[in-house]
PDB file of C-alpha atoms in Angstrom:
ATOM      1  CA  MET A 204       0.285   0.102   0.045  1.00  0.00           C
ATOM      2  CA  ASP A 205       1.486   3.531  -0.691  1.00  0.00           C
ATOM      3  CA  ILE A 206       0.380   6.952   0.474  1.00  0.00           C
ATOM      4  CA  SER A 207      -2.456   7.462  -1.629  1.00  0.00           C
ATOM      5  CA  GLY A 208      -4.028   3.909  -1.054  1.00  0.00           C
ATOM      6  CA  ALA A 209      -3.837   4.676   2.715  1.00  0.00           C
ATOM      7  CA  TRP A 210      -5.876   7.807   2.319  1.00  0.00           C
ATOM      8  CA  ARG A 211      -8.616   6.040   0.810  1.00  0.00           C
ATOM      9  CA  ALA A 212      -8.646   3.701   3.669  1.00  0.00           C
ATOM     10  CA  ILE A 213      -8.725   6.507   5.716  1.00  0.00           C
ATOM     11  CA  LYS A 214     -11.813   8.639   3.825  1.00  0.00           C
ATOM     12  CA  ASN A 215     -13.817   5.671   3.427  1.00  0.00           C
ATOM     13  CA  LEU A 216     -14.084   4.593   7.095  1.00  0.00           C
ATOM     14  CA  SER A 217     -17.259   5.093   8.691  1.00  0.00           C
ATOM     15  CA  LYS A 218     -18.097   7.866  11.534  1.00  0.00           C
ATOM     16  CA  LYS A 219     -17.748   4.930  13.985  1.00  0.00           C
ATOM     17  CA  GLU A 220     -14.628   3.526  12.855  1.00  0.00           C
ATOM     18  CA  PHE A 221     -12.827   6.946  12.596  1.00  0.00           C
ATOM     19  CA  GLU A 222     -13.748   7.812  16.309  1.00  0.00           C
ATOM     20  CA  GLU A 223     -12.432   4.225  17.645  1.00  0.00           C
ATOM     21  CA  LYS A 224      -9.502   5.297  16.051  1.00  0.00           C
ATOM     22  CA  ILE A 225      -8.883   8.544  16.689  1.00  0.00           C
ATOM     23  CA  ASN A 226      -9.895   7.999  20.559  1.00  0.00           C
ATOM     24  CA  SER A 227      -6.578   8.172  21.681  1.00  0.00           C
ATOM     25  CA  GLU A 228      -6.500  11.778  20.856  1.00  0.00           C
ATOM     26  CA  SER A 229      -8.826  12.405  23.517  1.00  0.00           C
ATOM     27  CA  LEU A 230      -9.890  15.192  21.043  1.00  0.00           C
ATOM     28  CA  PRO A 231     -13.329  16.844  22.008  1.00  0.00           C
ATOM     29  CA  LYS A 232     -16.445  15.973  19.961  1.00  0.00           C
ATOM     30  CA  ASN A 233     -16.164  19.487  17.661  1.00  0.00           C
ATOM     31  CA  ARG A 234     -12.908  18.675  17.522  1.00  0.00           C
ATOM     32  CA  LYS A 235     -13.232  15.061  15.941  1.00  0.00           C
ATOM     33  CA  ASP A 236     -16.429  16.660  13.958  1.00  0.00           C
ATOM     34  CA  LEU A 237     -13.884  19.033  12.030  1.00  0.00           C
ATOM     35  CA  LEU A 238     -11.296  16.310  11.369  1.00  0.00           C
ATOM     36  CA  PHE A 239     -13.647  13.977   9.961  1.00  0.00           C
ATOM     37  CA  LYS A 240     -15.175  16.299   7.882  1.00  0.00           C
ATOM     38  CA  PHE A 241     -11.689  17.537   6.403  1.00  0.00           C
ATOM     39  CA  ILE A 242     -11.264  13.813   5.677  1.00  0.00           C
ATOM     40  CA  GLN A 243     -14.040  13.466   3.455  1.00  0.00           C
ATOM     41  CA  GLY A 244     -12.837  16.756   1.398  1.00  0.00           C
ATOM     42  CA  GLU A 245     -15.911  18.989   3.405  1.00  0.00           C
ATOM     43  CA  ILE A 246     -13.134  21.778   4.671  1.00  0.00           C
ATOM     44  CA  GLN A 247     -10.728  23.738   1.776  1.00  0.00           C
ATOM     45  CA  VAL A 248      -7.078  24.669   3.484  1.00  0.00           C
ATOM     46  CA  SER A 249      -4.129  26.353   1.679  1.00  0.00           C
ATOM     47  CA  TYR A 250      -1.942  23.094   0.528  1.00  0.00           C
ATOM     48  CA  ASN A 251       0.730  23.330   3.505  1.00  0.00           C
ATOM     49  CA  CYS A 252      -1.998  23.156   5.846  1.00  0.00           C
ATOM     50  CA  LYS A 253      -3.671  20.413   3.921  1.00  0.00           C
ATOM     51  CA  LEU A 254      -0.236  18.136   4.225  1.00  0.00           C
ATOM     52  CA  ASP A 255       0.056  19.128   7.391  1.00  0.00           C
ATOM     53  CA  VAL A 256      -3.272  17.933   8.564  1.00  0.00           C
ATOM     54  CA  GLU A 257      -3.136  15.059   6.195  1.00  0.00           C
ATOM     55  CA  GLU A 258       0.175  13.769   8.340  1.00  0.00           C
ATOM     56  CA  TYR A 259      -1.613  13.962  11.320  1.00  0.00           C
ATOM     57  CA  ALA A 260      -4.541  11.829  10.512  1.00  0.00           C
ATOM     58  CA  LEU A 261      -2.363   9.314   8.690  1.00  0.00           C
ATOM     59  CA  LYS A 262      -0.305   9.628  11.827  1.00  0.00           C
ATOM     60  CA  TYR A 263      -2.750   8.521  14.623  1.00  0.00           C
ATOM     61  CA  LEU A 264      -5.613   6.687  12.054  1.00  0.00           C
ATOM     62  CA  MET A 265      -3.090   4.137  10.639  1.00  0.00           C
ATOM     63  CA  PRO A 266      -0.281   3.793  12.969  1.00  0.00           C
ATOM     64  CA  TYR A 267       1.627   0.867  11.896  1.00  0.00           C
ATOM     65  CA  PHE A 268       1.448   1.551   8.017  1.00  0.00           C
ATOM     66  CA  TYR A 269       2.710   5.431   9.265  1.00  0.00           C
ATOM     67  CA  ASN A 270       5.599   4.026  11.043  1.00  0.00           C
ATOM     68  CA  SER A 271       7.002   1.883   8.098  1.00  0.00           C
ATOM     69  CA  ILE A 272       6.928   5.061   5.680  1.00  0.00           C
ATOM     70  CA  PRO A 273      10.063   7.542   5.849  1.00  0.00           C
ATOM     71  CA  HIS A 274       9.243  10.910   6.572  1.00  0.00           C
ATOM     72  CA  GLU A 275      10.699  14.373   5.837  1.00  0.00           C
ATOM     73  CA  GLY A 276       9.675  17.948   6.105  1.00  0.00           C
ATOM     74  CA  HIS A 277       8.115  20.097   3.582  1.00  0.00           C
ATOM     75  CA  PRO A 278       9.247  23.374   2.552  1.00  0.00           C
ATOM     76  CA  TYR A 279       6.668  25.019   4.206  1.00  0.00           C
ATOM     77  CA  SER A 280       8.013  23.380   7.964  1.00  0.00           C
ATOM     78  CA  SER A 281      10.963  25.450   8.316  1.00  0.00           C
ATOM     79  CA  GLY A 282      12.134  28.258   7.835  1.00  0.00           C
ATOM     80  CA  GLU A 283      14.929  31.167   9.100  1.00  0.00           C
ATOM     81  CA  LEU A 284      12.971  31.603  12.526  1.00  0.00           C
ATOM     82  CA  TYR A 285      10.787  28.186  13.000  1.00  0.00           C
ATOM     83  CA  GLU A 286      10.729  24.962  12.310  1.00  0.00           C
ATOM     84  CA  TYR A 287       7.918  22.178  13.117  1.00  0.00           C
ATOM     85  CA  ASP A 288       6.896  18.610  12.602  1.00  0.00           C
ATOM     86  CA  PRO A 289       4.257  18.483   9.945  1.00  0.00           C
ATOM     87  CA  PRO A 290       1.931  15.571  11.804  1.00  0.00           C
ATOM     88  CA  LYS A 291       2.596  18.019  15.319  1.00  0.00           C
ATOM     89  CA  ASN A 292       1.387  21.275  13.193  1.00  0.00           C
ATOM     90  CA  GLY A 293      -1.619  19.123  12.238  1.00  0.00           C
ATOM     91  CA  GLN A 294      -2.162  18.033  15.620  1.00  0.00           C
ATOM     92  CA  ASN A 295      -2.019  21.460  16.915  1.00  0.00           C
ATOM     93  CA  ILE A 296      -4.112  23.183  14.219  1.00  0.00           C
ATOM     94  CA  ILE A 297      -6.854  20.599  14.968  1.00  0.00           C
ATOM     95  CA  ARG A 298      -6.638  20.497  18.576  1.00  0.00           C
ATOM     96  CA  HIS A 299      -5.922  23.766  19.220  1.00  0.00           C
ATOM     97  CA  GLY A 300      -7.186  25.746  15.973  1.00  0.00           C
ATOM     98  CA  ILE A 301      -4.374  27.680  15.006  1.00  0.00           C
ATOM     99  CA  GLY A 302      -1.194  26.818  13.241  1.00  0.00           C
ATOM    100  CA  PHE A 303       2.449  27.052  14.202  1.00  0.00           C
ATOM    101  CA  ASP A 304       3.139  29.137  10.869  1.00  0.00           C
ATOM    102  CA  GLU A 305      -0.105  31.426  11.736  1.00  0.00           C
ATOM    103  CA  VAL A 306       1.447  32.302  15.107  1.00  0.00           C
ATOM    104  CA  VAL A 307       4.688  33.380  13.265  1.00  0.00           C
ATOM    105  CA  SER A 308       2.933  34.966  10.497  1.00  0.00           C
ATOM    106  CA  TYR A 309       0.782  36.713  12.350  1.00  0.00           C
ATOM    107  CA  SER A 310       2.829  38.231  14.727  1.00  0.00           C
ATOM    108  CA  ARG A 311       4.774  41.628  15.104  1.00  0.00           C
ATOM    109  CA  LYS A 312       7.060  40.439  17.797  1.00  0.00           C
ATOM    110  CA  PHE A 313       7.036  36.235  17.819  1.00  0.00           C
ATOM    111  CA  GLY A 314      10.295  35.689  19.193  1.00  0.00           C
ATOM    112  CA  THR A 315      10.832  38.456  21.633  1.00  0.00           C
ATOM    113  CA  LEU A 316       8.995  37.846  24.683  1.00  0.00           C
ATOM    114  CA  LEU A 317      10.855  34.735  25.748  1.00  0.00           C
ATOM    115  CA  VAL A 318      10.199  32.706  29.397  1.00  0.00           C
ATOM    116  CA  PRO A 319      12.743  29.768  29.628  1.00  0.00           C
ATOM    117  CA  ILE A 320      11.407  26.391  31.012  1.00  0.00           C
ATOM    118  CA  PRO A 321      13.067  25.981  34.146  1.00  0.00           C
ATOM    119  CA  ASP A 322      14.087  22.340  33.193  1.00  0.00           C
ATOM    120  CA  LYS A 323      17.219  20.410  34.275  1.00  0.00           C
ATOM    121  CA  ILE A 324      17.495  18.107  31.881  1.00  0.00           C
ATOM    122  CA  ASP A 325      16.434  20.080  28.767  1.00  0.00           C
ATOM    123  CA  ARG A 326      17.857  23.712  28.983  1.00  0.00           C
ATOM    124  CA  GLU A 327      16.312  24.726  25.266  1.00  0.00           C
ATOM    125  CA  ARG A 328      12.945  25.101  25.864  1.00  0.00           C
ATOM    126  CA  CYS A 329      10.853  27.969  26.656  1.00  0.00           C
ATOM    127  CA  VAL A 330       7.383  29.902  26.420  1.00  0.00           C
ATOM    128  CA  ILE A 331       7.209  32.021  23.421  1.00  0.00           C
ATOM    129  CA  PHE A 332       3.871  34.929  24.070  1.00  0.00           C
ATOM    130  CA  SER A 333       3.277  36.977  21.425  1.00  0.00           C
ATOM    131  CA  ASP A 334       0.443  38.923  19.750  1.00  0.00           C
ATOM    132  CA  LEU A 335      -1.850  37.642  16.564  1.00  0.00           C
ATOM    133  CA  ASP A 336      -2.816  40.594  14.427  1.00  0.00           C
ATOM    134  CA  LEU A 337      -5.999  39.908  12.230  1.00  0.00           C
ATOM    135  CA  ARG A 338      -6.960  43.220  12.025  1.00  0.00           C
ATOM    136  CA  ARG A 339      -6.967  43.132   7.759  1.00  0.00           C
ATOM    137  CA  GLU A 340      -9.836  41.582   6.090  1.00  0.00           C
ATOM    138  CA  GLU A 341      -7.934  39.282   4.625  1.00  0.00           C
ATOM    139  CA  ASP A 342      -6.043  37.607   7.276  1.00  0.00           C
ATOM    140  CA  GLN A 343      -8.179  34.466   9.009  1.00  0.00           C
ATOM    141  CA  LEU A 344      -6.615  31.427  10.020  1.00  0.00           C
ATOM    142  CA  GLU A 345      -6.719  28.300   8.219  1.00  0.00           C
ATOM    143  CA  ILE A 346      -9.282  26.296  10.316  1.00  0.00           C
ATOM    144  CA  MET A 347     -11.956  27.437  12.661  1.00  0.00           C
ATOM    145  CA  HIS A 348     -10.716  28.100  16.148  1.00  0.00           C
ATOM    146  CA  PRO A 349     -13.394  26.507  18.821  1.00  0.00           C
ATOM    147  CA  SER A 350     -13.582  29.932  20.303  1.00  0.00           C
ATOM    148  CA  LYS A 351     -14.337  32.952  19.356  1.00  0.00           C
ATOM    149  CA  ILE A 352     -11.156  35.275  17.498  1.00  0.00           C
ATOM    150  CA  ARG A 353     -10.697  38.588  17.879  1.00  0.00           C
ATOM    151  CA  ASP A 354      -9.061  41.415  15.486  1.00  0.00           C
ATOM    152  CA  MET A 355      -5.811  41.222  18.359  1.00  0.00           C
ATOM    153  CA  ASN A 356      -5.202  38.336  19.869  1.00  0.00           C
ATOM    154  CA  TYR A 357      -2.306  36.739  21.951  1.00  0.00           C
ATOM    155  CA  THR A 358      -0.935  33.426  21.646  1.00  0.00           C
ATOM    156  CA  ILE A 359       0.915  31.021  24.223  1.00  0.00           C
ATOM    157  CA  SER A 360       3.939  28.421  22.203  1.00  0.00           C
ATOM    158  CA  ILE A 361       6.570  25.914  24.114  1.00  0.00           C
ATOM    159  CA  ALA A 362       9.293  25.196  21.646  1.00  0.00           C
ATOM    160  CA  SER A 363      12.903  24.253  21.791  1.00  0.00           C
ATOM    161  CA  LEU A 364      15.861  26.363  20.407  1.00  0.00           C
ATOM    162  CA  ARG A 365      18.312  24.682  18.326  1.00  0.00           C
ATOM    163  CA  ASN A 366      20.292  26.207  15.587  1.00  0.00           C
ATOM    164  CA  GLY A 367      19.339  29.546  15.947  1.00  0.00           C
ATOM    165  CA  LYS A 368      15.571  28.361  14.972  1.00  0.00           C
ATOM    166  CA  PHE A 369      12.368  28.000  17.400  1.00  0.00           C
ATOM    167  CA  ARG A 370      11.276  24.154  17.152  1.00  0.00           C
ATOM    168  CA  PHE A 371       7.576  23.839  17.529  1.00  0.00           C
ATOM    169  CA  ILE A 372       6.072  21.804  20.351  1.00  0.00           C
ATOM    170  CA  SER A 373       2.478  23.592  20.891  1.00  0.00           C
ATOM    171  CA  ALA A 374       0.730  26.599  20.480  1.00  0.00           C
ATOM    172  CA  ARG A 375      -2.442  28.004  22.191  1.00  0.00           C
ATOM    173  CA  LEU A 376      -4.272  30.881  21.839  1.00  0.00           C
ATOM    174  CA  LEU A 377      -4.510  33.183  24.811  1.00  0.00           C
ATOM    175  CA  SER A 378      -8.240  35.030  26.155  1.00  0.00           C
ATOM    176  CA  SER A 379      -7.841  38.589  27.002  1.00  0.00           C
ATOM    177  CA  LYS A 380      -9.873  37.232  30.293  1.00  0.00           C
ATOM    178  CA  LYS A 381      -7.307  36.585  33.277  1.00  0.00           C
ATOM    179  CA  LYS A 382      -9.122  33.284  34.784  1.00  0.00           C
ATOM    180  CA  LYS A 383      -9.124  31.861  31.210  1.00  0.00           C
ATOM    181  CA  TYR A 384      -5.286  32.995  30.548  1.00  0.00           C
ATOM    182  CA  VAL A 385      -4.038  31.595  33.467  1.00  0.00           C
ATOM    183  CA  GLU A 386      -6.103  28.055  32.894  1.00  0.00           C
ATOM    184  CA  THR A 387      -4.781  28.171  29.332  1.00  0.00           C
ATOM    185  CA  ILE A 388      -1.129  28.946  30.905  1.00  0.00           C
ATOM    186  CA  ALA A 389      -1.850  25.904  32.910  1.00  0.00           C
ATOM    187  CA  GLN A 390      -2.931  23.807  30.535  1.00  0.00           C
ATOM    188  CA  ALA A 391      -0.174  24.295  27.762  1.00  0.00           C
ATOM    189  CA  LEU A 392       2.647  23.797  30.817  1.00  0.00           C
ATOM    190  CA  ARG A 393       0.940  20.416  31.894  1.00  0.00           C
ATOM    191  CA  GLU A 394       2.958  18.139  30.584  1.00  0.00           C
ATOM    192  CA  VAL A 395       6.257  20.325  30.232  1.00  0.00           C
ATOM    193  CA  VAL A 396       6.910  21.012  34.070  1.00  0.00           C
ATOM    194  CA  HIS A 397       6.273  17.520  35.802  1.00  0.00           C
ATOM    195  CA  ASP A 398       6.639  18.998  38.991  1.00  0.00           C
ATOM    196  CA  GLU A 399       3.280  20.380  40.346  1.00  0.00           C
ATOM    197  CA  ARG A 400       5.230  22.889  43.138  1.00  0.00           C
ATOM    198  CA  ALA A 401       7.560  24.003  40.438  1.00  0.00           C
ATOM    199  CA  ARG A 402       4.564  24.313  37.524  1.00  0.00           C
ATOM    200  CA  ARG A 403       2.476  26.545  39.672  1.00  0.00           C
ATOM    201  CA  ASP A 404       6.004  29.055  40.666  1.00  0.00           C
ATOM    202  CA  PHE A 405       6.363  28.718  36.972  1.00  0.00           C
ATOM    203  CA  ILE A 406       2.825  29.705  36.338  1.00  0.00           C
ATOM    204  CA  ASP A 407       2.950  32.682  38.453  1.00  0.00           C
ATOM    205  CA  ARG A 408       5.882  34.145  36.867  1.00  0.00           C
ATOM    206  CA  CYS A 409       4.352  33.621  33.520  1.00  0.00           C
ATOM    207  CA  VAL A 410       1.156  35.165  34.529  1.00  0.00           C
ATOM    208  CA  GLU A 411       3.463  37.762  35.606  1.00  0.00           C
ATOM    209  CA  ILE A 412       5.639  38.637  32.159  1.00  0.00           C
ATOM    210  CA  LEU A 413       2.546  38.575  30.429  1.00  0.00           C
ATOM    211  CA  GLU A 414       0.837  40.877  31.934  1.00  0.00           C
ATOM    212  CA  LYS A 415       3.645  43.293  32.576  1.00  0.00           C
ATOM    213  CA  ASN A 416       4.711  43.100  28.698  1.00  0.00           C
ATOM    214  CA  LEU A 417       2.285  42.393  26.777  1.00  0.00           C
ATOM    215  CA  ILE A 418      -1.853  41.621  27.798  1.00  0.00           C
ATOM    216  CA  GLN A 419      -4.014  43.944  30.448  1.00  0.00           C
ATOM    217  CA  PRO A 420      -6.615  41.402  32.259  1.00  0.00           C
ATOM    218  CA  ALA A 421     -10.316  42.235  30.597  1.00  0.00           C
ATOM    219  CA  LEU A 422     -12.715  43.543  32.961  1.00  0.00           C
ATOM    220  CA  PRO A 423     -15.144  40.700  33.986  1.00  0.00           C
ATOM    221  CA  ASP A 424     -17.995  39.858  31.284  1.00  0.00           C
ATOM    222  CA  ALA A 425     -20.820  41.133  34.122  1.00  0.00           C
ATOM    223  CA  LEU A 426     -18.608  44.714  34.722  1.00  0.00           C
ATOM    224  CA  THR A 427     -19.937  46.914  32.187  1.00  0.00           C
ATOM    225  CA  SER A 428     -17.552  50.053  31.876  1.00  0.00           C
ATOM    226  CA  GLY A 429     -20.319  52.440  33.461  1.00  0.00           C
ATOM    227  CA  GLU A 430     -20.619  49.600  36.381  1.00  0.00           C
ATOM    228  CA  VAL A 431     -16.715  50.329  36.720  1.00  0.00           C
ATOM    229  CA  SER A 432     -17.508  53.944  36.524  1.00  0.00           C
ATOM    230  CA  ALA A 433     -19.792  54.079  39.726  1.00  0.00           C
ATOM    231  CA  GLN A 434     -17.372  51.461  41.594  1.00  0.00           C
ATOM    232  CA  ALA A 435     -15.073  54.091  41.382  1.00  0.00           C
ATOM    233  CA  ARG A 436     -17.188  56.771  42.430  1.00  0.00           C
ATOM    234  CA  HIS A 437     -18.493  54.325  45.325  1.00  0.00           C
ATOM    235  CA  ASP A 438     -14.722  53.869  46.508  1.00  0.00           C
ATOM    236  CA  HIS A 439     -13.809  57.504  46.042  1.00  0.00           C
ATOM    237  CA  ARG A 440     -16.671  58.393  48.490  1.00  0.00           C
ATOM    238  CA  ASN A 441     -15.413  55.846  50.841  1.00  0.00           C
ATOM    239  CA  HIS A 442     -12.270  56.806  50.611  1.00  0.00           C
ATOM    240  CA  LEU A 443     -13.674  60.574  51.585  1.00  0.00           C
ATOM    241  CA  GLN A 444     -15.589  59.135  54.398  1.00  0.00           C
ATOM    242  CA  PRO A 445     -13.661  60.173  57.941  1.00  0.00           C
ATOM    243  CA  ASN A 446     -13.760  57.298  59.885  1.00  0.00           C
ATOM    244  CA  PRO A 447     -15.760  57.029  63.050  1.00  0.00           C
TER     245      PRO A 447
END
């Protein structure tokens, strides 16, 4: 069997067969549905995105075949600043709704805000915080992200710095709401910093650096600007009142 034959076999999988085979990936239902639609040709993407998602599907739906064939990157998987493993990028696109190339190409600041990951074994890994600017009408992510996208966004990436390039491990979009972006940072670091206490300390450090250099926490949904002004006036009046 060649790759074309393997891909035909994947396309011929029933929905039930597909879900059984992809179960090990623990994808949310909406992301499994997205991958199935891609396999069936219902979702159109760019050539390089298609290559990576196909490799991801092949790796997890036909692992024995995938492991029996040689693997090489393609011209889009390596640039002057970064590189990535194609099936890992495909996995990230399906799981988190963003590709590694999108993290770089839509950022004005990629690579400028780094936080080294505390690891005695691998000292090359780091957290990268960056902006994601989608303000131009033609700029959009390849595959629908699970949450709503704004014109200006932020990302967290985990990468290794080797030979002057960032080799991507994972990437996620960050909410502007503190509770959510703290949760996302914690999720991104769960499999990277294994010691729980060290991970909590590192999460706190990352949040501090993020808020100081890139993102200001958004107000809670329930608190409108008018309510903020009213609360500020109330606090100010209380501050002016003499103590009994």
